[in-house]
Amino acid sequence: MGIMMAFGGTSDDPLWMLGNIVAVAVIGVMIYFGYKWINKGDKDGGIKVKV
């Protein structure tokens, strides 16, 4: 089973794969807290992005 990671490469190195998983997780956390910070005054539970 081959997995093509977001940052390229078909290396079988487990540290490379772990690094990619950590990078994607960190990006997800940053997006989550970014939305939370943008919508900090919003109490109705909807996602509203100020443009």
XYZ file of C-alpha atoms in Angstrom:
51
model
C 0.000 0.000 0.000
C 1.572 3.263 -1.113
C 0.684 6.646 0.323
C 1.626 9.833 -1.501
C 2.033 12.530 1.128
C 1.210 16.192 0.584
C 4.851 17.283 0.530
C 5.960 14.845 -2.170
C 8.383 11.974 -2.213
C 7.851 8.239 -2.221
C 10.384 7.604 0.512
C 9.846 4.669 2.849
C 11.494 6.553 5.710
C 9.145 6.526 8.736
C 10.574 9.810 10.064
C 9.703 11.533 6.754
C 6.128 10.284 7.004
C 5.910 11.269 10.679
C 7.207 14.742 9.838
C 4.550 15.169 7.151
C 1.778 14.032 9.515
C 2.982 16.481 12.179
C 3.130 19.311 9.614
C -0.435 18.655 8.435
C -1.639 18.459 12.063
C 0.040 21.778 12.928
C -1.561 23.449 9.891
C -4.964 22.109 10.987
C -4.502 23.457 14.519
C -3.487 26.872 13.152
C -6.595 26.978 10.944
C -8.803 25.967 13.900
C -7.426 28.672 16.205
C -7.494 31.206 13.358
C -11.237 30.686 12.850
C -11.737 30.764 16.620
C -9.854 34.081 16.871
C -11.703 35.650 13.919
C -15.097 34.642 15.335
C -14.339 35.294 19.030
C -17.316 37.656 19.473
C -19.778 35.371 17.679
C -22.124 33.390 19.967
C -24.546 31.752 17.495
C -22.193 28.903 16.523
C -21.959 29.754 12.811
C -18.751 30.379 10.921
C -18.515 33.990 9.799
C -15.285 35.153 8.200
C -14.743 38.916 8.131
C -13.460 40.081 4.746
